[in-house]
PDB file of C-alpha atoms in Angstrom:
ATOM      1  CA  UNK G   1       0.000   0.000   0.000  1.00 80.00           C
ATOM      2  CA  UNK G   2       1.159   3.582  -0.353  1.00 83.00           C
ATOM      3  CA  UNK G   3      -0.715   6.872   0.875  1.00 87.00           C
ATOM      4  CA  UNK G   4       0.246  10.272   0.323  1.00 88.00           C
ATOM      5  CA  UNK G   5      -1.020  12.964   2.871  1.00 88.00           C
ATOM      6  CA  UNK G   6      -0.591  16.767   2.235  1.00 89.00           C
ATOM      7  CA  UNK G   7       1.792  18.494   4.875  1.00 86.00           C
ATOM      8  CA  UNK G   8      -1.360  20.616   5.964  1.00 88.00           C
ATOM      9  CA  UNK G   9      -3.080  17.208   6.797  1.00 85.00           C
ATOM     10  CA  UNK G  10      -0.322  16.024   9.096  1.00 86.00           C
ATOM     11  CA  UNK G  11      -1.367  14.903  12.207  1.00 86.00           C
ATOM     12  CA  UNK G  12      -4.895  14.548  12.071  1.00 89.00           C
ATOM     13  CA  UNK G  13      -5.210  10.876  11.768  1.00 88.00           C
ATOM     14  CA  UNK G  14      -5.590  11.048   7.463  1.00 92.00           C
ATOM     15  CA  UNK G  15      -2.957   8.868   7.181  1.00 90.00           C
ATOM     16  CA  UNK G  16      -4.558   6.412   9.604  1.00 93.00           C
ATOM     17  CA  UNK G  17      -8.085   6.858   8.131  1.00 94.00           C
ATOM     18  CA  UNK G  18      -7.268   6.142   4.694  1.00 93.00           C
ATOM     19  CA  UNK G  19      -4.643   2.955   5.603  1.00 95.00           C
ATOM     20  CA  UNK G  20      -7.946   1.744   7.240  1.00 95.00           C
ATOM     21  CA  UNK G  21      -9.877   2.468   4.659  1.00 95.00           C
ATOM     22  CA  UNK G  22      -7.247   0.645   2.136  1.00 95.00           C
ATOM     23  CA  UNK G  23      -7.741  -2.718   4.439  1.00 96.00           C
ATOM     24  CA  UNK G  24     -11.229  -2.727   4.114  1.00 95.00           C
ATOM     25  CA  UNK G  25     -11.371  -2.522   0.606  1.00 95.00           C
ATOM     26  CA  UNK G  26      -8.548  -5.585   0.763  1.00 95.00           C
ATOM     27  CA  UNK G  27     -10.462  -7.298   2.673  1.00 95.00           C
ATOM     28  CA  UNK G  28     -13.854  -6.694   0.901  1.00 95.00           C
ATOM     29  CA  UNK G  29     -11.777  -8.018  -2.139  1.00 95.00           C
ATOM     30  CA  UNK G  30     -10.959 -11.162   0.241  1.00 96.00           C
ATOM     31  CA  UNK G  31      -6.849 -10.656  -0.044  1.00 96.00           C
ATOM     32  CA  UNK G  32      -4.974 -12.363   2.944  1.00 96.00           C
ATOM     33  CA  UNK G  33      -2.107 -10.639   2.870  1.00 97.00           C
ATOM     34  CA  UNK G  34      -0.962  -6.442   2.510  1.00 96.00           C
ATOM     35  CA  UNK G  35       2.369  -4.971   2.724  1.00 95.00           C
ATOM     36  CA  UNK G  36       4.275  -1.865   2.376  1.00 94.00           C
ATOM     37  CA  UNK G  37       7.708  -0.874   1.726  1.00 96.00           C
ATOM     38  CA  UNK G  38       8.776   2.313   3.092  1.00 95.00           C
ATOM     39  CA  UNK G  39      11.776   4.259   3.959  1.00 95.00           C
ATOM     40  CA  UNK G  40      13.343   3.552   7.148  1.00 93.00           C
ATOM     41  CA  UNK G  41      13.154   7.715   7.857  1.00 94.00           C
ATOM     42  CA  UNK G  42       8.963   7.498   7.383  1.00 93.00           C
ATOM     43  CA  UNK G  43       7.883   6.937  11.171  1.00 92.00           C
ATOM     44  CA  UNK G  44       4.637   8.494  10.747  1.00 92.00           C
ATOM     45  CA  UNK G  45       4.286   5.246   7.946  1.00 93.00           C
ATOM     46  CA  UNK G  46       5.844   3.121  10.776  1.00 95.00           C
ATOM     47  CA  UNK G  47       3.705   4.601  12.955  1.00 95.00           C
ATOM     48  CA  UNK G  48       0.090   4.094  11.396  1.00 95.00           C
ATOM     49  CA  UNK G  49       1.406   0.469  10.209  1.00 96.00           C
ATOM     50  CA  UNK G  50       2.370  -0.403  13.934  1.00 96.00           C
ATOM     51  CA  UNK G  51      -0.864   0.598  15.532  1.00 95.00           C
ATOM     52  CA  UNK G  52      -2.810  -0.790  12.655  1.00 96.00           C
ATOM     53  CA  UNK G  53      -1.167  -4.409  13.611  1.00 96.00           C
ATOM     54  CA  UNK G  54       1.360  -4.774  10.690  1.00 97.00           C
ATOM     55  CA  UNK G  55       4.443  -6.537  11.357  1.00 98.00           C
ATOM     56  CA  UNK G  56       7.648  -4.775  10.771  1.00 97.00           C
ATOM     57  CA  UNK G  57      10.982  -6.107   9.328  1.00 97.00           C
ATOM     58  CA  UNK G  58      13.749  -3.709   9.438  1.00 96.00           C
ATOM     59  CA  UNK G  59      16.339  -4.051   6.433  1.00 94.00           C
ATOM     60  CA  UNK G  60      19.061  -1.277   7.918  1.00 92.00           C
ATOM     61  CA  UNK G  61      21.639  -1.666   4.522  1.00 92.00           C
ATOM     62  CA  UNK G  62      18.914  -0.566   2.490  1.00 93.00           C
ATOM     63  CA  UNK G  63      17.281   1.686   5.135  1.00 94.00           C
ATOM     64  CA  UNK G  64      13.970   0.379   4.488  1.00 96.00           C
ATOM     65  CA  UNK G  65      10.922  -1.396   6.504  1.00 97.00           C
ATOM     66  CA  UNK G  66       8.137  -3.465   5.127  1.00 97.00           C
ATOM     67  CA  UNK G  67       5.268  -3.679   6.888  1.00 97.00           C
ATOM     68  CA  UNK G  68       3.156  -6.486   6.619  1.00 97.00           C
ATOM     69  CA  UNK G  69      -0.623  -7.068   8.190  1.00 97.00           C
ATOM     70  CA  UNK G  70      -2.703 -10.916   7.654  1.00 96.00           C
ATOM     71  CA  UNK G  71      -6.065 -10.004   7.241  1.00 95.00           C
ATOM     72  CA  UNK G  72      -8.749 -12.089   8.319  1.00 82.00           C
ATOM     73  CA  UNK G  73     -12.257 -12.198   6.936  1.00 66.00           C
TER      74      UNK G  73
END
């Protein structure tokens, strides 16, 4: 997944609100299994991903994180 949030927007959950709204359309279209690369410097991404329930695997040579979330029906 990828979102994009204006910086004006920062901070008011939009982020949040539209990863949520991303898993409910994945689930609705019965996938088991999301993920998102990122850059290791994103913690608002790392953020919204952790409290969402992804997991998170660290890759420090590249300086990225994917985030990964099962999703159950």
């Amino acid at each position: 997944i990828a979102v994009l949030v204006s910086d004006h927007f920062h901070q008011l959950g939009r982020g949040t609100e539209l990863v949520r709204s991303l898993l409910e359309v994945a689930r609705d279209e019965k996938l088991k299994l999301v993920t998102s690369t990122m850059l290791g410097i994103n913690r608002e991404m790392r953020g919204i991903c952790n409290r969402l329930g992804f997991r998170l695997t660290v890759d420090p040579e590249e300086d990225l994180v994917e985030a990964t979330v099962e999703l159950r029906a």
